[in-house]
Amino acid sequence: MLACIFMSMGPAKHEQAAIFRRKMSGLRMFSSILRVQSTEKSTLDSYDYSKVFACILALFLSIITLFLHSCIASRIFQDCLSLLYGDLLTAERSFMQSFLESTKHGTTFYPFQIYHMDVPPFTNIVNYHWHPELEILMIHKGTLIVTDNQVSRTGTAGDILFIMPEHLHTMHSNTDSVLYDAFVFPMEFLNFALFDEVQTRYLLPLVQKKLLFPPSVTDSCPAYPEIWSCFSSIIRENNTKSTAYTFSTKVLLLQIFCRMFQNNLFLPACDSAVSASSEHLSLLREILTYISENYKKRLTLSDLAEHFHLSPKYFSRYFHQNFGKTFTGYLNDYRILRACELLLNTDDPVLAIALSTGFENVSYFIRKFKEGIGYTPSAYRTLGKAGKINPASLQTLLPVPESAPHPQNN
């Protein structure tokens, strides 16, 4: 590794080597003089004191120079390591950033948002994504299947599910339609200006993820009725925007967390069973990143398999096992999501949007769009700009491949 580092120094490497050789030759010269003079049987008067003094001075200067160059080399080595680890961290942040949800939840002064979701059966509510906020799901009707950091769990009517900040997750409905509310807000929303005991003992460990939220709270919990009632009050306060509703929301959230602490519902970070191996998750994020960076181009399963040094057959099976749909199905869904954004935020023609999101045929794009969203691209744009479709939430509805009536293949 040291060889690689010094090779990366270019011409400086040869200059340092030359300096080192000169220092070593000075040391060897001094050593040889001492050996010669020690073997001579002469008096002290016969010594050449000027030569001995010069050698001692050369030795002293050589030691000082060697010390300085060692410090410089050590600094260069540290800088190289810093650059190496810096690049790795930058790459990690880069592919995580690719799936950071771009939607802004709430406002700067009130970073809290509730999304009311009424989802048809067999619907993929949102593709894999993550965001820095905590997400709480309050299920009113039906069954909701959530995949959180590659761990799948099911919530039914009456359940309250928690998704930790920065967790990679997706969710879909099953045979029944699902009605639920999603509360999205940063943990810092509840911080106190004064670092009192509540802040340091209870809230700070949640912000620092030393304590984790439970996967769910159900009616088996003694505090469940009060917790459910508080969430219902939050919905009512925000829908009516009553006087001091923002104040009331914070108070009710703190009351919910207080009851959760009193019932020991929070989990120590080391005891959490909701995370998969970091290496496995890293590969999944890399796959998603590659798709997000290349979806505008012609992209096939073989391209991804080759990029990740896997056989197409194995990669196809691996992709389906981890993302719950075929590669082609996921790619089409992703392209449609990007097309939805362009339809609502630009005036580009449908043909231009189809081509810019990777569809090579506009007829195929319109057909897939209608299968996934339920409207043609033009109708979706008209409804969205008229405010009849809420694009701010994660409500782009895409069919779950296993239940889709049309065949999908790679």
Short mmCIF file of C-alpha atoms in Angstrom, two decimals:
data_model
loop_
_atom_site.label_atom_id
_atom_site.label_comp_id
_atom_site.label_asym_id
_atom_site.label_seq_id
_atom_site.Cartn_x
_atom_site.Cartn_y
_atom_site.Cartn_z
CA MET A 1 0.00 0.00 0.00
CA LEU A 2 2.90 2.38 0.84
CA ALA A 3 4.35 1.68 -2.57
CA CYS A 4 1.09 2.72 -4.22
CA ILE A 5 1.01 5.91 -2.18
CA PHE A 6 4.56 6.95 -3.05
CA MET A 7 4.04 6.06 -6.71
CA SER A 8 1.10 8.44 -6.72
CA MET A 9 3.51 11.27 -5.74
CA GLY A 10 4.96 11.44 -9.27
CA PRO A 11 8.28 13.33 -9.70
CA ALA A 12 8.42 14.10 -5.99
CA LYS A 13 9.15 10.41 -5.37
CA HIS A 14 12.45 10.54 -7.28
CA GLU A 15 13.55 13.73 -5.55
CA GLN A 16 12.92 12.21 -2.10
CA ALA A 17 14.78 9.06 -3.08
CA ALA A 18 17.80 11.10 -4.17
CA ILE A 19 17.83 13.05 -0.89
CA PHE A 20 17.64 9.82 1.05
CA ARG A 21 20.57 8.31 -0.89
CA ARG A 22 22.71 11.42 -0.22
CA LYS A 23 21.98 11.19 3.49
CA MET A 24 22.87 7.53 3.58
CA SER A 25 26.14 8.14 1.73
CA GLY A 26 27.05 10.78 4.36
CA LEU A 27 26.42 8.31 7.12
CA ARG A 28 28.49 5.61 5.40
CA MET A 29 31.39 8.06 4.88
CA PHE A 30 31.42 9.00 8.56
CA SER A 31 31.31 5.36 9.59
CA SER A 32 34.24 4.42 7.33
CA ILE A 33 36.38 7.28 8.68
CA LEU A 34 35.82 6.19 12.25
CA ARG A 35 36.71 2.60 11.39
CA VAL A 36 39.92 3.65 9.68
CA GLN A 37 41.01 5.94 12.47
CA SER A 38 40.20 3.39 15.13
CA THR A 39 42.57 0.90 13.50
CA GLU A 40 45.45 3.31 13.18
CA LYS A 41 47.91 3.14 16.05
CA SER A 42 48.82 6.82 16.12
CA THR A 43 48.78 9.56 18.66
CA LEU A 44 45.98 12.03 19.13
CA ASP A 45 48.03 14.62 17.31
CA SER A 46 47.84 12.56 14.14
CA TYR A 47 44.04 12.88 13.94
CA ASP A 48 42.56 15.23 11.36
CA TYR A 49 40.16 17.05 13.67
CA SER A 50 38.70 19.19 10.89
CA LYS A 51 37.60 16.07 8.99
CA VAL A 52 36.08 14.51 12.12
CA PHE A 53 34.20 17.72 12.92
CA ALA A 54 32.88 17.89 9.35
CA CYS A 55 31.64 14.31 9.57
CA ILE A 56 29.90 14.94 12.90
CA LEU A 57 28.22 18.03 11.43
CA ALA A 58 27.13 16.04 8.35
CA LEU A 59 25.72 13.32 10.60
CA PHE A 60 23.77 15.85 12.65
CA LEU A 61 22.34 17.52 9.54
CA SER A 62 21.44 14.13 8.05
CA ILE A 63 19.51 13.14 11.18
CA ILE A 64 17.59 16.44 11.20
CA THR A 65 16.79 16.14 7.48
CA LEU A 66 15.70 12.51 7.86
CA PHE A 67 13.39 13.47 10.71
CA LEU A 68 11.80 16.30 8.71
CA HIS A 69 11.25 14.12 5.65
CA SER A 70 9.73 11.40 7.83
CA CYS A 71 7.23 13.95 9.14
CA ILE A 72 6.43 15.05 5.60
CA ALA A 73 6.01 11.46 4.40
CA SER A 74 3.79 10.70 7.37
CA ARG A 75 1.64 13.73 6.57
CA ILE A 76 1.38 12.70 2.91
CA PHE A 77 0.37 9.21 4.01
CA GLN A 78 -2.33 10.61 6.28
CA ASP A 79 -3.58 12.89 3.53
CA CYS A 80 -3.80 9.93 1.14
CA LEU A 81 -5.78 7.93 3.67
CA SER A 82 -8.07 10.90 4.25
CA LEU A 83 -8.66 11.24 0.55
CA LEU A 84 -9.30 7.50 0.21
CA TYR A 85 -11.86 7.35 3.02
CA GLY A 86 -13.29 10.67 1.93
CA ASP A 87 -13.95 9.24 -1.53
CA LEU A 88 -15.63 6.18 -0.04
CA LEU A 89 -17.88 8.30 2.17
CA THR A 90 -18.68 10.59 -0.75
CA ALA A 91 -19.65 7.58 -2.87
CA GLU A 92 -21.88 6.25 -0.07
CA ARG A 93 -23.60 9.61 0.28
CA SER A 94 -23.93 9.83 -3.51
CA PHE A 95 -25.88 6.63 -4.01
CA MET A 96 -27.96 7.26 -0.89
CA GLN A 97 -28.73 10.73 -2.21
CA SER A 98 -30.06 9.22 -5.41
CA PHE A 99 -33.04 7.80 -3.50
CA LEU A 100 -33.53 10.66 -1.11
CA GLU A 101 -37.14 11.69 -1.48
CA SER A 102 -37.27 15.19 -2.96
CA THR A 103 -40.68 16.07 -1.53
CA LYS A 104 -40.58 18.78 1.13
CA HIS A 105 -42.78 17.84 4.07
CA GLY A 106 -44.52 20.80 5.70
CA THR A 107 -42.88 24.23 5.81
CA THR A 108 -39.67 25.67 7.25
CA PHE A 109 -41.49 26.87 10.37
CA TYR A 110 -43.84 23.91 10.59
CA PRO A 111 -42.03 20.84 9.21
CA PHE A 112 -44.91 18.47 9.80
CA GLN A 113 -47.14 16.84 7.17
CA ILE A 114 -50.06 14.42 7.18
CA TYR A 115 -50.86 12.43 4.03
CA HIS A 116 -54.30 10.86 3.82
CA MET A 117 -53.96 7.72 1.70
CA ASP A 118 -56.86 5.81 0.14
CA VAL A 119 -55.24 3.00 -1.84
CA PRO A 120 -56.93 0.48 -4.18
CA PRO A 121 -56.18 -3.27 -3.90
CA PHE A 122 -52.94 -4.68 -5.37
CA THR A 123 -51.24 -1.31 -5.49
CA ASN A 124 -47.60 -0.43 -4.99
CA ILE A 125 -47.93 2.88 -3.16
CA VAL A 126 -44.33 3.96 -3.49
CA ASN A 127 -41.10 2.56 -4.89
CA TYR A 128 -38.04 2.13 -2.69
CA HIS A 129 -36.94 5.46 -1.23
CA TRP A 130 -35.75 7.06 2.01
CA HIS A 131 -36.03 10.41 3.75
CA PRO A 132 -34.47 11.96 6.87
CA GLU A 133 -37.82 12.29 8.65
CA LEU A 134 -39.63 9.85 10.90
CA GLU A 135 -42.73 8.33 9.29
CA ILE A 136 -45.69 7.01 11.30
CA LEU A 137 -48.52 5.10 9.61
CA MET A 138 -51.97 4.96 11.21
CA ILE A 139 -54.04 2.26 9.45
CA HIS A 140 -57.80 2.77 9.44
CA LYS A 141 -58.87 0.03 7.01
CA GLY A 142 -57.36 -2.91 5.13
CA THR A 143 -53.91 -4.46 5.16
CA LEU A 144 -50.68 -2.57 4.46
CA ILE A 145 -47.45 -4.41 3.67
CA VAL A 146 -44.30 -2.42 4.48
CA THR A 147 -40.76 -3.41 3.56
CA ASP A 148 -38.40 -1.51 5.86
CA ASN A 149 -34.65 -2.01 5.32
CA GLN A 150 -35.47 -5.31 3.58
CA VAL A 151 -37.57 -6.55 6.50
CA SER A 152 -41.23 -7.06 5.55
CA ARG A 153 -44.04 -6.52 8.05
CA THR A 154 -47.79 -6.34 7.75
CA GLY A 155 -50.12 -3.87 9.41
CA THR A 156 -53.88 -4.21 9.65
CA ALA A 157 -56.70 -1.85 10.60
CA GLY A 158 -56.00 -0.34 14.00
CA ASP A 159 -52.21 -0.77 13.86
CA ILE A 160 -49.69 2.06 14.13
CA LEU A 161 -46.43 1.43 12.24
CA PHE A 162 -43.14 3.32 12.60
CA ILE A 163 -40.47 3.80 9.92
CA MET A 164 -37.17 5.13 11.23
CA PRO A 165 -35.45 8.12 9.56
CA GLU A 166 -33.14 7.20 6.64
CA HIS A 167 -34.53 3.68 6.32
CA LEU A 168 -34.89 2.37 2.78
CA HIS A 169 -38.56 1.39 2.47
CA THR A 170 -41.52 0.68 0.22
CA MET A 171 -45.15 -0.30 0.81
CA HIS A 172 -48.10 -1.79 -1.03
CA SER A 173 -51.64 -3.01 -0.50
CA ASN A 174 -52.80 -6.60 -0.76
CA THR A 175 -56.23 -7.99 -1.70
CA ASP A 176 -58.12 -5.19 0.06
CA SER A 177 -58.06 -1.45 -0.37
CA VAL A 178 -56.16 0.39 2.36
CA LEU A 179 -57.04 3.60 4.15
CA TYR A 180 -54.35 5.12 6.33
CA ASP A 181 -52.73 8.38 7.41
CA ALA A 182 -48.98 8.98 7.17
CA PHE A 183 -47.37 11.45 9.59
CA VAL A 184 -43.97 12.68 8.37
CA PHE A 185 -41.73 15.00 10.41
CA PRO A 186 -38.10 15.33 11.57
CA MET A 187 -37.35 14.35 15.16
CA GLU A 188 -35.77 17.79 15.63
CA PHE A 189 -39.31 19.19 15.30
CA LEU A 190 -39.83 18.29 18.98
CA ASN A 191 -36.52 19.62 20.33
CA PHE A 192 -36.40 22.07 23.22
CA ALA A 193 -34.21 25.17 23.12
CA LEU A 194 -33.11 24.44 26.68
CA PHE A 195 -31.17 21.20 27.17
CA ASP A 196 -33.21 20.10 30.15
CA GLU A 197 -33.75 16.53 31.37
CA VAL A 198 -36.56 15.85 28.87
CA GLN A 199 -34.31 16.87 25.99
CA THR A 200 -31.16 15.05 27.12
CA ARG A 201 -32.69 11.92 28.65
CA TYR A 202 -35.59 11.23 26.29
CA LEU A 203 -35.55 13.17 23.02
CA LEU A 204 -31.81 13.27 22.29
CA PRO A 205 -31.39 9.45 22.30
CA LEU A 206 -34.21 9.27 19.72
CA VAL A 207 -32.57 11.92 17.53
CA GLN A 208 -29.19 10.16 17.84
CA LYS A 209 -30.82 6.76 17.17
CA LYS A 210 -29.53 5.31 20.41
CA LEU A 211 -33.17 4.44 21.02
CA LEU A 212 -35.31 3.16 18.13
CA PHE A 213 -39.03 3.21 17.56
CA PRO A 214 -40.82 -0.14 17.74
CA PRO A 215 -41.97 -1.63 14.41
CA SER A 216 -45.58 -1.10 15.52
CA VAL A 217 -47.98 -0.34 18.35
CA THR A 218 -51.13 -2.48 18.50
CA ASP A 219 -54.16 -2.78 20.74
CA SER A 220 -52.24 -5.22 22.97
CA CYS A 221 -50.35 -2.23 24.42
CA PRO A 222 -51.98 -0.74 27.58
CA ALA A 223 -51.33 2.81 26.30
CA TYR A 224 -52.77 2.06 22.85
CA PRO A 225 -56.18 3.76 23.33
CA GLU A 226 -54.58 7.02 24.43
CA ILE A 227 -51.93 6.90 21.67
CA TRP A 228 -54.58 6.28 18.99
CA SER A 229 -56.71 9.08 20.43
CA CYS A 230 -53.77 11.52 20.30
CA PHE A 231 -53.08 10.73 16.64
CA SER A 232 -56.78 11.21 15.86
CA SER A 233 -56.66 14.60 17.58
CA ILE A 234 -53.61 15.58 15.53
CA ILE A 235 -55.48 14.76 12.32
CA ARG A 236 -58.51 16.76 13.43
CA GLU A 237 -56.44 19.77 14.54
CA ASN A 238 -54.51 19.91 11.25
CA ASN A 239 -57.59 19.39 9.07
CA THR A 240 -59.51 22.22 10.71
CA LYS A 241 -56.42 24.36 11.40
CA SER A 242 -57.91 25.41 14.68
CA THR A 243 -56.32 28.10 16.84
CA ALA A 244 -52.77 27.12 17.85
CA TYR A 245 -53.05 23.82 15.95
CA THR A 246 -49.27 23.76 15.39
CA PHE A 247 -48.74 24.13 19.15
CA SER A 248 -51.31 21.43 19.84
CA THR A 249 -49.60 19.05 17.36
CA LYS A 250 -46.27 19.27 19.19
CA VAL A 251 -47.92 18.80 22.59
CA LEU A 252 -49.83 15.73 21.38
CA LEU A 253 -46.71 14.18 19.81
CA LEU A 254 -44.80 14.69 23.05
CA GLN A 255 -47.69 13.10 24.94
CA ILE A 256 -47.56 10.07 22.60
CA PHE A 257 -43.81 9.67 23.08
CA CYS A 258 -44.21 10.08 26.85
CA ARG A 259 -46.71 7.19 26.97
CA MET A 260 -44.37 5.11 24.83
CA PHE A 261 -41.51 5.73 27.28
CA GLN A 262 -43.74 4.90 30.23
CA ASN A 263 -44.62 1.57 28.60
CA ASN A 264 -41.01 0.75 27.58
CA LEU A 265 -41.87 0.61 23.90
CA PHE A 266 -38.61 2.09 22.60
CA LEU A 267 -35.80 -0.32 21.71
CA PRO A 268 -32.06 0.00 22.42
CA ALA A 269 -30.22 0.29 19.11
CA CYS A 270 -28.23 -2.91 19.70
CA ASP A 271 -31.42 -4.96 20.24
CA SER A 272 -33.17 -3.89 17.05
CA ALA A 273 -34.01 -6.69 14.64
CA VAL A 274 -35.23 -4.48 11.83
CA SER A 275 -32.00 -4.03 9.84
CA ALA A 276 -30.39 -6.32 7.29
CA SER A 277 -26.64 -6.64 6.79
CA SER A 278 -24.94 -3.40 5.73
CA GLU A 279 -23.17 -5.16 2.85
CA HIS A 280 -26.44 -6.48 1.46
CA LEU A 281 -28.17 -3.09 1.77
CA SER A 282 -25.17 -1.42 0.16
CA LEU A 283 -25.51 -3.62 -2.91
CA LEU A 284 -29.25 -2.91 -3.13
CA ARG A 285 -28.61 0.82 -2.97
CA GLU A 286 -25.93 0.53 -5.64
CA ILE A 287 -28.42 -1.25 -7.93
CA LEU A 288 -31.02 1.46 -7.36
CA THR A 289 -28.40 4.15 -7.92
CA TYR A 290 -27.34 2.61 -11.21
CA ILE A 291 -30.96 2.59 -12.38
CA SER A 292 -31.52 6.20 -11.29
CA GLU A 293 -28.40 7.32 -13.17
CA ASN A 294 -29.12 5.36 -16.35
CA TYR A 295 -32.91 5.10 -16.68
CA LYS A 296 -32.96 7.71 -19.46
CA LYS A 297 -30.87 5.42 -21.67
CA ARG A 298 -31.64 2.01 -23.12
CA LEU A 299 -31.19 -0.26 -20.12
CA THR A 300 -31.53 -4.04 -19.97
CA LEU A 301 -31.23 -6.66 -17.27
CA SER A 302 -28.07 -7.93 -18.99
CA ASP A 303 -26.53 -4.47 -18.68
CA LEU A 304 -27.02 -4.44 -14.92
CA ALA A 305 -25.93 -8.04 -14.51
CA GLU A 306 -22.70 -7.32 -16.39
CA HIS A 307 -22.11 -4.13 -14.39
CA PHE A 308 -22.38 -6.01 -11.09
CA HIS A 309 -20.47 -9.06 -12.40
CA LEU A 310 -23.41 -11.45 -12.04
CA SER A 311 -25.07 -13.81 -14.47
CA PRO A 312 -28.36 -12.47 -15.94
CA LYS A 313 -30.28 -15.45 -14.58
CA TYR A 314 -28.97 -14.98 -11.02
CA PHE A 315 -29.39 -11.20 -11.15
CA SER A 316 -33.01 -11.55 -12.32
CA ARG A 317 -33.82 -13.84 -9.40
CA TYR A 318 -31.90 -11.65 -6.92
CA PHE A 319 -33.67 -8.50 -8.10
CA HIS A 320 -37.13 -10.06 -7.85
CA GLN A 321 -36.45 -11.51 -4.40
CA ASN A 322 -35.28 -8.19 -2.99
CA PHE A 323 -37.51 -5.68 -4.74
CA GLY A 324 -40.67 -7.74 -5.10
CA LYS A 325 -40.97 -7.26 -8.85
CA THR A 326 -39.11 -7.96 -12.07
CA PHE A 327 -36.37 -5.66 -13.28
CA THR A 328 -38.47 -4.58 -16.26
CA GLY A 329 -41.45 -3.88 -14.01
CA TYR A 330 -39.35 -1.81 -11.61
CA LEU A 331 -37.66 0.13 -14.43
CA ASN A 332 -41.02 0.98 -16.04
CA ASP A 333 -42.40 2.08 -12.66
CA TYR A 334 -39.37 4.27 -12.01
CA ARG A 335 -39.62 5.87 -15.45
CA ILE A 336 -43.32 6.53 -14.93
CA LEU A 337 -42.62 8.20 -11.58
CA ARG A 338 -40.13 10.52 -13.26
CA ALA A 339 -42.63 11.17 -16.07
CA CYS A 340 -45.28 12.15 -13.49
CA GLU A 341 -42.93 14.80 -12.10
CA LEU A 342 -42.25 16.21 -15.56
CA LEU A 343 -45.93 16.24 -16.50
CA LEU A 344 -46.82 18.32 -13.45
CA ASN A 345 -43.77 20.58 -13.32
CA THR A 346 -43.10 21.31 -17.01
CA ASP A 347 -45.02 22.08 -20.19
CA ASP A 348 -42.97 19.63 -22.27
CA PRO A 349 -44.94 17.60 -24.84
CA VAL A 350 -45.84 14.02 -23.93
CA LEU A 351 -43.52 12.73 -26.68
CA ALA A 352 -40.55 14.66 -25.27
CA ILE A 353 -41.28 13.39 -21.74
CA ALA A 354 -41.56 9.80 -22.98
CA LEU A 355 -38.18 10.00 -24.70
CA SER A 356 -36.49 11.85 -21.81
CA THR A 357 -37.54 9.15 -19.32
CA GLY A 358 -36.18 6.25 -21.38
CA PHE A 359 -39.24 5.11 -23.33
CA GLU A 360 -38.36 4.57 -26.98
CA ASN A 361 -41.97 4.32 -28.16
CA VAL A 362 -44.60 6.91 -27.19
CA SER A 363 -47.50 4.46 -27.68
CA TYR A 364 -45.86 1.99 -25.30
CA PHE A 365 -45.26 4.84 -22.82
CA ILE A 366 -48.93 5.93 -22.88
CA ARG A 367 -50.13 2.33 -22.47
CA LYS A 368 -47.81 1.65 -19.51
CA PHE A 369 -48.62 4.99 -17.94
CA LYS A 370 -52.35 4.31 -18.04
CA GLU A 371 -51.86 0.78 -16.68
CA GLY A 372 -49.88 2.14 -13.75
CA ILE A 373 -51.59 5.44 -12.95
CA GLY A 374 -55.10 4.90 -14.28
CA TYR A 375 -55.02 7.96 -16.55
CA THR A 376 -53.35 8.88 -19.80
CA PRO A 377 -50.37 11.26 -19.41
CA SER A 378 -52.42 14.21 -20.72
CA ALA A 379 -55.32 13.50 -18.37
CA TYR A 380 -52.93 13.12 -15.43
CA ARG A 381 -51.36 16.48 -16.23
CA THR A 382 -54.77 18.17 -16.49
CA LEU A 383 -56.03 16.71 -13.19
CA GLY A 384 -52.75 17.39 -11.41
CA LYS A 385 -52.57 21.03 -12.41
CA ALA A 386 -56.23 21.46 -11.47
CA GLY A 387 -55.39 20.24 -7.96
CA LYS A 388 -57.40 17.02 -8.25
CA ILE A 389 -54.30 14.84 -7.84
CA ASN A 390 -51.94 15.49 -4.92
CA PRO A 391 -48.39 15.13 -6.25
CA ALA A 392 -46.73 16.09 -2.97
CA SER A 393 -47.43 12.81 -1.21
CA LEU A 394 -46.15 9.41 -2.13
CA GLN A 395 -49.38 8.59 -3.93
CA THR A 396 -48.23 7.59 -7.40
CA LEU A 397 -50.04 4.30 -7.76
CA LEU A 398 -48.22 1.55 -9.59
CA PRO A 399 -49.44 -2.05 -9.94
CA VAL A 400 -47.74 -4.82 -8.04
CA PRO A 401 -46.28 -7.07 -10.77
CA GLU A 402 -47.40 -10.35 -9.23
CA SER A 403 -51.02 -9.23 -9.43
CA ALA A 404 -50.94 -7.43 -12.75
CA PRO A 405 -53.13 -8.97 -15.47
CA HIS A 406 -50.53 -8.44 -18.19
CA PRO A 407 -47.33 -10.53 -18.46
CA GLN A 408 -43.97 -8.99 -17.64
CA ASN A 409 -40.66 -10.39 -18.69
CA ASN A 410 -37.06 -9.39 -18.89
#
